[in-house]
mmCIF file of C-alpha atoms in Angstrom:
data_model
loop_
_atom_site.group_PDB
_atom_site.id
_atom_site.type_symbol
_atom_site.label_atom_id
_atom_site.label_comp_id
_atom_site.label_asym_id
_atom_site.label_seq_id
_atom_site.Cartn_x
_atom_site.Cartn_y
_atom_site.Cartn_z
ATOM 1 C CA GLY A 16 -46.705 130.462 89.838
ATOM 2 C CA GLY A 17 -46.475 127.182 87.840
ATOM 3 C CA TRP A 18 -43.509 125.356 88.488
ATOM 4 C CA LEU A 19 -42.429 127.491 91.697
ATOM 5 C CA ASP A 20 -44.269 124.616 93.607
ATOM 6 C CA THR A 21 -42.220 121.747 92.425
ATOM 7 C CA PRO A 22 -39.180 120.432 94.643
ATOM 8 C CA PRO A 23 -36.202 121.140 94.320
ATOM 9 C CA ILE A 24 -37.273 124.466 92.641
ATOM 10 C CA THR A 25 -39.596 125.412 95.486
ATOM 11 C CA LEU A 26 -36.497 125.145 97.949
ATOM 12 C CA ASP A 27 -34.577 127.624 96.135
ATOM 13 C CA THR A 28 -36.988 130.384 95.107
ATOM 14 C CA ALA A 29 -39.571 132.887 96.714
ATOM 15 C CA ALA A 30 -41.973 129.908 95.797
ATOM 16 C CA GLY A 31 -45.337 131.745 95.377
ATOM 17 C CA VAL A 32 -48.298 130.301 93.567
ATOM 18 C CA LEU A 33 -51.529 131.981 93.112
ATOM 19 C CA ASN A 34 -54.637 129.629 92.362
ATOM 20 C CA ALA A 35 -57.920 129.120 93.062
ATOM 21 C CA ALA A 36 -60.408 126.279 94.096
ATOM 22 C CA VAL A 37 -63.112 126.201 91.256
ATOM 23 C CA MET A 38 -66.104 124.274 90.325
ATOM 24 C CA ILE A 39 -66.605 122.866 86.813
ATOM 25 C CA ASP A 40 -70.299 123.676 85.460
ATOM 26 C CA GLY A 41 -71.488 124.253 88.759
ATOM 27 C CA GLU A 42 -70.223 120.887 90.320
ATOM 28 C CA ARG A 43 -67.547 119.472 91.944
ATOM 29 C CA PRO A 44 -66.077 116.753 89.619
ATOM 30 C CA LEU A 45 -63.880 114.855 91.831
ATOM 31 C CA ALA A 46 -65.001 112.485 94.817
ATOM 32 C CA CYS A 47 -63.758 109.558 96.890
ATOM 33 C CA SER A 48 -65.964 107.103 98.742
ATOM 34 C CA VAL A 49 -64.910 104.718 101.651
ATOM 35 C CA SER A 50 -66.950 101.977 102.928
ATOM 36 C CA ILE A 51 -65.683 99.629 105.872
ATOM 37 C CA PHE A 52 -67.376 96.137 105.872
ATOM 38 C CA SER A 53 -66.643 93.781 108.996
ATOM 39 C CA GLY A 54 -67.727 90.339 109.585
ATOM 40 C CA ASN A 55 -70.878 89.091 107.832
ATOM 41 C CA ARG A 56 -72.419 92.618 107.240
ATOM 42 C CA GLU A 57 -74.271 92.856 103.812
ATOM 43 C CA PRO A 58 -72.051 95.150 101.366
ATOM 44 C CA GLU A 59 -73.713 97.853 99.472
ATOM 45 C CA PRO A 60 -74.220 97.172 95.881
ATOM 46 C CA ALA A 61 -71.786 99.683 94.345
ATOM 47 C CA PHE A 62 -68.730 97.715 95.907
ATOM 48 C CA GLY A 63 -70.274 93.973 95.043
ATOM 49 C CA ASN A 64 -69.257 91.344 97.617
ATOM 50 C CA PRO A 65 -65.832 92.620 98.889
ATOM 51 C CA GLU A 66 -63.573 89.888 100.702
ATOM 52 C CA PRO A 67 -61.443 90.755 103.787
ATOM 53 C CA GLY A 68 -58.675 93.187 102.215
ATOM 54 C CA PHE A 69 -58.938 96.251 100.282
ATOM 55 C CA SER A 70 -61.384 96.520 97.387
ATOM 56 C CA ILE A 71 -60.641 99.170 95.031
ATOM 57 C CA GLY A 72 -62.991 100.404 92.505
ATOM 58 C CA LEU A 73 -61.876 100.340 88.830
ATOM 59 C CA GLU A 74 -62.970 102.793 86.133
ATOM 60 C CA ASP A 75 -65.173 100.068 84.294
ATOM 61 C CA GLY A 76 -67.303 99.916 87.507
ATOM 62 C CA SER A 77 -65.979 96.706 88.827
ATOM 63 C CA SER A 78 -63.680 96.364 91.437
ATOM 64 C CA MET A 79 -60.537 94.367 92.764
ATOM 65 C CA VAL A 80 -59.492 92.958 96.085
ATOM 66 C CA LEU A 81 -55.805 93.476 97.224
ATOM 67 C CA ARG A 82 -54.028 91.771 100.286
ATOM 68 C CA ALA A 83 -51.392 94.185 102.106
ATOM 69 C CA ALA A 84 -48.700 92.700 100.041
ATOM 70 C CA GLU A 85 -50.618 93.333 96.510
ATOM 71 C CA VAL A 86 -51.191 96.955 97.822
ATOM 72 C CA TRP A 87 -47.158 97.459 98.558
ATOM 73 C CA GLN A 88 -46.476 96.127 95.091
ATOM 74 C CA ARG A 89 -48.506 98.683 93.399
ATOM 75 C CA HIS A 90 -48.204 101.758 95.649
ATOM 76 C CA ASP A 91 -45.249 103.108 93.545
ATOM 77 C CA LYS A 92 -46.158 101.825 89.848
ATOM 78 C CA PRO A 93 -48.265 104.501 88.321
ATOM 79 C CA ALA A 94 -49.279 102.495 85.485
ATOM 80 C CA MET A 95 -50.690 100.013 87.576
ATOM 81 C CA GLN A 96 -54.412 100.031 88.415
ATOM 82 C CA GLY A 97 -55.366 101.027 91.700
ATOM 83 C CA ALA A 98 -51.899 102.741 92.227
ATOM 84 C CA LEU A 99 -53.198 105.997 93.566
ATOM 85 C CA VAL A 100 -55.303 104.478 96.056
ATOM 86 C CA CYS A 101 -52.532 101.940 97.043
ATOM 87 C CA ALA A 102 -50.185 105.140 97.578
ATOM 88 C CA CYS A 103 -52.655 106.781 99.711
ATOM 89 C CA LEU A 104 -52.835 103.649 101.976
ATOM 90 C CA VAL A 105 -49.275 103.206 102.443
ATOM 91 C CA ALA A 106 -48.997 107.016 103.175
ATOM 92 C CA CYS A 107 -51.617 106.872 105.615
ATOM 93 C CA GLY A 108 -49.843 103.892 107.602
ATOM 94 C CA LEU A 109 -52.677 101.449 106.823
ATOM 95 C CA VAL A 110 -50.443 99.140 105.120
ATOM 96 C CA LEU A 111 -47.117 98.484 106.432
ATOM 97 C CA ARG A 112 -43.822 96.560 105.230
ATOM 98 C CA GLU A 113 -41.730 94.821 108.000
ATOM 99 C CA GLN A 114 -38.474 93.109 108.008
ATOM 100 C CA SER A 115 -36.870 91.239 110.679
ATOM 101 C CA ASP A 116 -33.773 92.326 112.181
ATOM 102 C CA SER A 117 -32.515 88.555 112.351
ATOM 103 C CA SER A 118 -33.386 87.668 108.912
ATOM 104 C CA ALA A 119 -33.999 88.781 105.284
ATOM 105 C CA THR A 120 -37.714 87.867 105.498
ATOM 106 C CA VAL A 121 -40.042 90.450 104.539
ATOM 107 C CA SER A 122 -43.545 90.780 105.607
ATOM 108 C CA TYR A 123 -46.474 93.051 105.033
ATOM 109 C CA ARG A 124 -49.476 93.958 107.212
ATOM 110 C CA THR A 125 -52.537 96.090 107.543
ATOM 111 C CA LEU A 126 -53.828 97.773 110.806
ATOM 112 C CA LEU A 127 -57.501 96.502 109.762
ATOM 113 C CA PRO A 128 -59.110 93.677 111.718
ATOM 114 C CA PRO A 129 -58.625 90.356 109.802
ATOM 115 C CA VAL A 130 -62.253 90.076 108.686
ATOM 116 C CA THR A 131 -62.770 93.744 107.503
ATOM 117 C CA CYS A 132 -62.856 95.019 104.113
ATOM 118 C CA LEU A 133 -62.274 98.614 103.260
ATOM 119 C CA ALA A 134 -63.824 99.455 99.873
ATOM 120 C CA ILE A 135 -62.379 102.666 98.132
ATOM 121 C CA ARG A 136 -63.536 104.116 94.853
ATOM 122 C CA LEU A 137 -62.380 107.351 93.385
ATOM 123 C CA GLU A 138 -64.728 109.192 91.222
ATOM 124 C CA SER A 139 -63.926 111.928 88.400
ATOM 125 C CA ARG A 140 -65.604 113.607 85.568
ATOM 126 C CA LEU A 141 -62.583 115.237 84.197
ATOM 127 C CA ALA A 142 -60.654 113.700 81.465
ATOM 128 C CA HIS A 143 -57.365 111.906 81.911
ATOM 129 C CA GLY A 144 -54.290 114.083 82.132
ATOM 130 C CA SER A 145 -56.390 116.928 82.830
ATOM 131 C CA GLY A 146 -53.763 119.553 83.939
ATOM 132 C CA LEU A 147 -56.499 120.726 86.701
ATOM 133 C CA GLY A 148 -54.590 118.964 89.614
ATOM 134 C CA SER A 149 -57.037 116.076 89.781
ATOM 135 C CA SER A 150 -54.832 113.352 90.953
ATOM 136 C CA SER A 151 -53.487 115.305 93.866
ATOM 137 C CA ILE A 152 -57.104 116.258 94.632
ATOM 138 C CA LEU A 153 -58.463 112.999 94.467
ATOM 139 C CA ALA A 154 -55.175 111.742 96.647
ATOM 140 C CA ALA A 155 -56.670 114.468 99.209
ATOM 141 C CA ALA A 156 -59.960 113.254 99.101
ATOM 142 C CA CYS A 157 -59.003 109.840 99.631
ATOM 143 C CA ILE A 158 -56.486 110.363 102.697
ATOM 144 C CA LEU A 159 -59.531 112.720 104.086
ATOM 145 C CA ALA A 160 -61.816 109.784 103.862
ATOM 146 C CA LEU A 161 -59.557 107.170 105.206
ATOM 147 C CA TRP A 162 -58.642 109.517 108.249
ATOM 148 C CA GLU A 163 -62.492 109.793 108.991
ATOM 149 C CA ILE A 164 -62.894 105.912 108.796
ATOM 150 C CA ILE A 165 -59.744 105.506 111.256
ATOM 151 C CA GLY A 166 -60.646 108.232 113.694
ATOM 152 C CA GLU A 167 -57.729 110.781 112.525
ATOM 153 C CA GLU A 168 -58.449 114.341 112.908
ATOM 154 C CA ARG A 169 -58.228 116.427 110.028
ATOM 155 C CA ASP A 170 -55.146 118.565 109.700
ATOM 156 C CA ASN A 171 -54.912 120.838 106.271
ATOM 157 C CA GLU A 172 -51.217 121.418 106.596
ATOM 158 C CA ARG A 173 -50.371 117.547 107.358
ATOM 159 C CA LEU A 174 -52.750 116.862 104.195
ATOM 160 C CA ILE A 175 -50.675 118.812 101.980
ATOM 161 C CA HIS A 176 -47.547 117.247 102.854
ATOM 162 C CA ILE A 177 -49.114 113.619 102.844
ATOM 163 C CA VAL A 178 -50.455 114.415 99.356
ATOM 164 C CA LEU A 179 -46.825 115.568 98.211
ATOM 165 C CA TYR A 180 -45.428 112.102 99.883
ATOM 166 C CA VAL A 181 -47.867 110.172 97.861
ATOM 167 C CA GLU A 182 -46.992 111.781 94.498
ATOM 168 C CA GLN A 183 -43.417 110.866 95.382
ATOM 169 C CA LEU A 184 -44.250 107.402 96.287
ATOM 170 C CA LEU A 185 -45.872 107.236 92.746
ATOM 171 C CA THR A 186 -42.657 108.635 90.935
ATOM 172 C CA THR A 187 -44.842 111.067 89.260
ATOM 173 C CA GLY A 188 -43.054 114.172 91.039
ATOM 174 C CA GLY A 189 -45.089 117.156 91.073
ATOM 175 C CA GLY A 190 -45.415 120.032 93.885
ATOM 176 C CA TRP A 191 -47.728 121.091 96.409
ATOM 177 C CA GLN A 192 -49.958 123.648 94.700
ATOM 178 C CA ASP A 193 -52.806 121.359 93.525
ATOM 179 C CA GLN A 194 -53.920 120.056 96.919
ATOM 180 C CA VAL A 195 -53.543 123.723 98.365
ATOM 181 C CA GLY A 196 -55.929 124.891 95.612
ATOM 182 C CA ALA A 197 -58.756 122.431 96.763
ATOM 183 C CA VAL A 198 -58.264 122.147 100.352
ATOM 184 C CA PHE A 199 -58.162 126.036 100.780
ATOM 185 C CA PRO A 200 -61.364 127.667 99.384
ATOM 186 C CA GLY A 201 -61.561 130.466 96.902
ATOM 187 C CA LEU A 202 -58.611 132.561 95.652
ATOM 188 C CA LYS A 203 -55.270 132.262 97.508
ATOM 189 C CA LEU A 204 -51.544 133.044 97.515
ATOM 190 C CA ALA A 205 -49.560 130.232 98.690
ATOM 191 C CA ARG A 206 -45.892 130.281 99.704
ATOM 192 C CA PHE A 207 -43.329 127.667 100.890
ATOM 193 C CA CYS A 208 -41.720 128.580 103.948
ATOM 194 C CA PRO A 209 -38.066 126.963 104.456
ATOM 195 C CA ASP A 210 -37.602 127.850 108.103
ATOM 196 C CA ARG A 211 -41.039 126.007 109.077
ATOM 197 C CA GLN A 212 -40.614 123.624 106.018
ATOM 198 C CA THR A 213 -44.663 124.175 105.292
ATOM 199 C CA VAL A 214 -46.789 125.851 102.908
ATOM 200 C CA ILE A 215 -48.308 129.102 103.936
ATOM 201 C CA VAL A 216 -51.625 130.014 102.426
ATOM 202 C CA ARG A 217 -53.138 133.566 102.479
ATOM 203 C CA PRO A 218 -56.701 133.869 101.348
ATOM 204 C CA ILE A 219 -57.410 136.644 98.703
ATOM 205 C CA THR A 220 -60.336 138.672 99.148
ATOM 206 C CA VAL A 221 -62.090 139.149 95.833
ATOM 207 C CA SER A 222 -64.896 141.956 95.040
ATOM 208 C CA GLU A 223 -68.294 140.766 94.022
ATOM 209 C CA GLY A 224 -67.770 142.551 90.684
ATOM 210 C CA LEU A 225 -64.427 140.652 90.171
ATOM 211 C CA GLU A 226 -65.700 137.304 91.037
ATOM 212 C CA ARG A 227 -68.863 137.908 88.755
ATOM 213 C CA SER A 228 -66.432 138.844 86.079
ATOM 214 C CA ILE A 229 -64.429 135.682 86.821
ATOM 215 C CA ASN A 230 -67.675 133.359 86.830
ATOM 216 C CA GLU A 231 -68.911 134.730 83.730
ATOM 217 C CA ARG A 232 -65.607 135.040 81.384
ATOM 218 C CA LEU A 233 -63.604 131.982 82.563
ATOM 219 C CA VAL A 234 -64.251 128.808 80.819
ATOM 220 C CA ILE A 235 -62.231 125.596 79.805
ATOM 221 C CA VAL A 236 -61.908 123.257 76.984
ATOM 222 C CA TYR A 237 -60.480 119.758 77.135
ATOM 223 C CA THR A 238 -57.859 119.594 74.149
ATOM 224 C CA GLY A 239 -58.138 115.918 73.373
ATOM 225 C CA GLN A 240 -54.600 115.426 74.213
ATOM 226 C CA PRO A 241 -53.509 114.031 77.838
ATOM 227 C CA ARG A 242 -50.648 116.084 79.073
ATOM 228 C CA LEU A 243 -47.094 114.249 79.597
ATOM 229 C CA ALA A 244 -46.371 116.241 82.784
ATOM 230 C CA LYS A 245 -43.645 113.650 83.975
ATOM 231 C CA ASN A 246 -41.554 114.306 81.046
ATOM 232 C CA LEU A 247 -42.009 118.222 80.950
ATOM 233 C CA LEU A 248 -41.328 118.199 84.859
ATOM 234 C CA GLN A 249 -38.082 116.092 84.264
ATOM 235 C CA GLU A 250 -36.850 118.738 81.671
ATOM 236 C CA VAL A 251 -37.621 121.766 83.960
ATOM 237 C CA VAL A 252 -36.145 120.358 86.980
ATOM 238 C CA ARG A 253 -33.015 119.204 85.102
ATOM 239 C CA SER A 254 -32.725 122.713 83.671
ATOM 240 C CA TRP A 255 -32.925 124.029 87.391
ATOM 241 C CA LEU A 256 -30.432 121.573 88.976
ATOM 242 C CA THR A 257 -27.871 122.073 86.039
ATOM 243 C CA ARG A 258 -28.427 126.003 86.405
ATOM 244 C CA GLU A 259 -29.265 126.760 82.864
ATOM 245 C CA GLY A 260 -29.225 130.487 82.716
ATOM 246 C CA ASP A 261 -32.256 131.179 80.505
ATOM 247 C CA LYS A 262 -34.271 128.736 82.488
ATOM 248 C CA CYS A 263 -33.370 129.951 85.806
ATOM 249 C CA ALA A 264 -34.210 133.557 84.638
ATOM 250 C CA ALA A 265 -37.620 132.618 83.277
ATOM 251 C CA LEU A 266 -38.330 130.913 86.613
ATOM 252 C CA ARG A 267 -37.257 134.118 88.702
ATOM 253 C CA GLU A 268 -39.387 136.186 86.265
ATOM 254 C CA MET A 269 -42.379 133.735 86.772
ATOM 255 C CA SER A 270 -41.982 134.425 90.535
ATOM 256 C CA ALA A 271 -42.366 138.233 89.859
ATOM 257 C CA GLU A 272 -45.301 137.634 87.877
ATOM 258 C CA VAL A 273 -46.996 136.077 90.947
ATOM 259 C CA GLU A 274 -46.531 139.451 92.848
ATOM 260 C CA ARG A 275 -47.797 141.494 89.863
ATOM 261 C CA ALA A 276 -50.894 139.549 89.382
ATOM 262 C CA GLU A 277 -51.711 139.599 93.147
ATOM 263 C CA GLN A 278 -51.496 143.366 93.005
ATOM 264 C CA TRP A 279 -53.766 143.563 90.159
ATOM 265 C CA ILE A 280 -56.454 141.369 91.733
ATOM 266 C CA ASP A 281 -56.037 143.781 94.734
ATOM 267 C CA GLY A 282 -56.949 146.681 92.650
ATOM 268 C CA ASP A 283 -60.401 144.711 91.337
ATOM 269 C CA SER A 284 -59.057 143.761 88.106
ATOM 270 C CA LEU A 285 -58.327 140.527 86.147
ATOM 271 C CA PRO A 286 -54.488 140.022 85.819
ATOM 272 C CA LEU A 287 -55.091 138.969 81.985
ATOM 273 C CA SER A 288 -51.658 140.567 80.815
ATOM 274 C CA HIS A 289 -49.586 138.954 83.632
ATOM 275 C CA ILE A 290 -51.569 135.571 82.793
ATOM 276 C CA ALA A 291 -50.586 135.986 79.292
ATOM 277 C CA GLN A 292 -46.658 136.630 80.418
ATOM 278 C CA TYR A 293 -47.039 133.559 82.703
ATOM 279 C CA TYR A 294 -47.974 131.287 79.969
ATOM 280 C CA SER A 295 -45.112 132.804 77.805
ATOM 281 C CA ILE A 296 -42.597 131.912 80.290
ATOM 282 C CA LYS A 297 -44.071 128.395 80.675
ATOM 283 C CA LYS A 298 -43.499 127.803 77.117
ATOM 284 C CA ARG A 299 -39.779 128.958 77.162
ATOM 285 C CA LEU A 300 -39.302 126.647 80.021
ATOM 286 C CA ALA A 301 -40.656 123.498 78.595
ATOM 287 C CA THR A 302 -40.173 122.190 75.021
ATOM 288 C CA GLY A 303 -43.708 120.929 73.614
ATOM 289 C CA CYS A 304 -45.653 122.798 76.072
ATOM 290 C CA GLU A 305 -48.246 123.976 73.421
ATOM 291 C CA PRO A 306 -48.852 121.143 70.672
ATOM 292 C CA GLU A 307 -49.986 122.311 67.259
ATOM 293 C CA GLY A 308 -53.426 120.963 68.015
ATOM 294 C CA VAL A 309 -53.535 123.217 70.895
ATOM 295 C CA THR A 310 -52.757 126.291 68.981
ATOM 296 C CA ARG A 311 -55.506 125.542 66.600
ATOM 297 C CA ILE A 312 -57.909 125.776 69.587
ATOM 298 C CA ILE A 313 -56.548 129.100 70.676
ATOM 299 C CA GLU A 314 -56.674 130.516 67.120
ATOM 300 C CA ALA A 315 -60.494 129.440 67.131
ATOM 301 C CA LEU A 316 -61.184 131.256 70.414
ATOM 302 C CA SER A 317 -59.179 134.381 69.463
ATOM 303 C CA THR A 318 -62.290 135.894 68.376
ATOM 304 C CA VAL A 319 -63.984 135.821 71.551
ATOM 305 C CA SER A 320 -60.997 135.569 74.185
ATOM 306 C CA SER A 321 -58.349 137.767 75.813
ATOM 307 C CA VAL A 322 -55.973 135.417 76.748
ATOM 308 C CA CYS A 323 -55.877 131.360 76.627
ATOM 309 C CA TRP A 324 -53.394 129.085 78.330
ATOM 310 C CA LEU A 325 -52.946 125.450 79.036
ATOM 311 C CA VAL A 326 -53.286 124.649 82.616
ATOM 312 C CA GLY A 327 -50.891 122.523 84.696
ATOM 313 C CA ALA A 328 -47.350 121.458 83.329
ATOM 314 C CA GLY A 329 -48.653 121.997 79.585
ATOM 315 C CA GLY A 330 -48.507 119.619 76.704
ATOM 316 C CA GLY A 331 -52.193 118.987 76.401
ATOM 317 C CA GLY A 332 -55.025 118.570 78.911
ATOM 318 C CA TYR A 333 -57.442 121.458 79.842
ATOM 319 C CA LEU A 334 -57.164 124.592 77.921
ATOM 320 C CA CYS A 335 -58.342 127.753 80.007
ATOM 321 C CA ALA A 336 -59.443 130.961 78.257
ATOM 322 C CA ALA A 337 -60.586 134.397 79.779
ATOM 323 C CA LEU A 338 -63.279 135.544 77.456
ATOM 324 C CA ARG A 339 -63.718 139.112 76.502
ATOM 325 C CA GLU A 340 -66.157 141.207 78.148
ATOM 326 C CA GLY A 341 -69.928 140.510 76.882
ATOM 327 C CA TYR A 342 -68.944 136.811 75.631
ATOM 328 C CA GLY A 343 -70.053 133.784 77.429
ATOM 329 C CA SER A 344 -69.387 129.853 77.204
ATOM 330 C CA ALA A 345 -72.029 129.855 74.518
ATOM 331 C CA GLU A 346 -70.211 132.264 72.151
ATOM 332 C CA ALA A 347 -67.031 130.042 72.966
ATOM 333 C CA GLN A 348 -68.586 126.916 71.882
ATOM 334 C CA SER A 349 -69.906 128.710 68.744
ATOM 335 C CA ALA A 350 -66.159 129.787 67.759
ATOM 336 C CA ILE A 351 -64.941 126.282 68.496
ATOM 337 C CA ASP A 352 -67.681 124.779 66.338
ATOM 338 C CA ARG A 353 -66.895 127.358 63.702
ATOM 339 C CA ALA A 354 -63.204 126.062 63.325
ATOM 340 C CA GLY A 355 -64.591 122.705 62.791
ATOM 341 C CA LEU A 356 -63.636 121.535 66.323
ATOM 342 C CA THR A 357 -67.137 119.955 66.989
ATOM 343 C CA ASP A 358 -65.930 117.193 69.369
ATOM 344 C CA LEU A 359 -64.513 119.642 71.923
ATOM 345 C CA ARG A 360 -66.812 121.266 74.628
ATOM 346 C CA VAL A 361 -66.598 124.355 76.502
ATOM 347 C CA GLN A 362 -67.316 124.291 80.343
ATOM 348 C CA ARG A 363 -67.887 126.862 82.763
ATOM 349 C CA VAL A 364 -65.746 127.518 85.604
ATOM 350 C CA THR A 365 -66.816 129.313 88.891
ATOM 351 C CA LEU A 366 -64.898 130.066 92.127
ATOM 352 C CA CYS A 367 -65.777 127.700 95.133
ATOM 353 C CA HIS A 368 -65.752 129.133 98.641
ATOM 354 C CA ASP A 369 -65.943 125.764 100.327
ATOM 355 C CA THR A 370 -63.054 123.264 101.204
ATOM 356 C CA VAL A 371 -62.908 119.777 100.361
ATOM 357 C CA ALA A 372 -66.128 118.393 101.896
ATOM 358 C CA VAL A 373 -66.307 115.103 104.234
ATOM 359 C CA GLU A 374 -69.784 113.333 104.643
ATOM 360 C CA ARG A 375 -70.286 110.529 106.693
ATOM 361 C CA GLY A 376 -73.102 108.186 106.638
ATOM 362 C CA PHE A 377 -74.360 105.365 108.934
ATOM 363 C CA ASP A 378 -76.636 102.352 108.339
#
């Protein structure tokens, strides 16, 4: 379904997306941890010695402490460190901007008690610009953890909308399918319902044989090129808004492929031909969707794969491959190595039947 979840396209089409929650090499590669410190309580070693405010973990293992005004300053600037966490704090209403009716004075405040520090750390074992929806899934994990801390009841429908709001705050655009893919387990068909202004998710039952085939034959390879989703998104959305005939026709064709792929899965078969057609449509929609370096990887895998495609918007990130029957990740890695691409690593993909897990610890 690709671009069909992206506003405003999702508002004007029979927007259906077929996707799956997966584990990489048997593990969940994304997580968020949130700890709350009050008064003189001793902090956990992982977070150092946080001061009152928001302690946000950084990639190098250090952390920075931000006050409410600093959180607001960063929440719509995706290039700044901690921007995703800041956007989640604003979206959840934990950081507020207020302006007096009688003056132009602007103030910022948080719902946390004055001597409290909220320490937040995002964890990812995926490469930057993966195309696997990692930023949306991390946002969902962060929001769920924040809800747990402040006593908000979990609501998956509301969660999907808040993550979409986070992406709009960050000005990165994007749609709703990434968080749907992670929040709802297994394989599913998701559609936007204009009447209810929400996403309707229908689980798809997969036979044991088909699931075994998916788990044995599906692999991913990081191409070494971070994708430039925002640029590709702007091109596709601009084409839709200006009603470019060939691009609009391609999006309608993409919508039809969702239905056909679902029928193949119901018939207990991998929809390989429809995946190939989907990727062909995606390349027609966005210039530069498949860089030359990615084409070389696809050619290297051609001896062991039935179809390869870039996940997400394309342009880089992870390449997904459905291997031919009888081939596994070891054979795919050998094909990559023979092509001289020895710095690339093949990883296994398996269906995940559990939703985003929230664990709470007390000490």
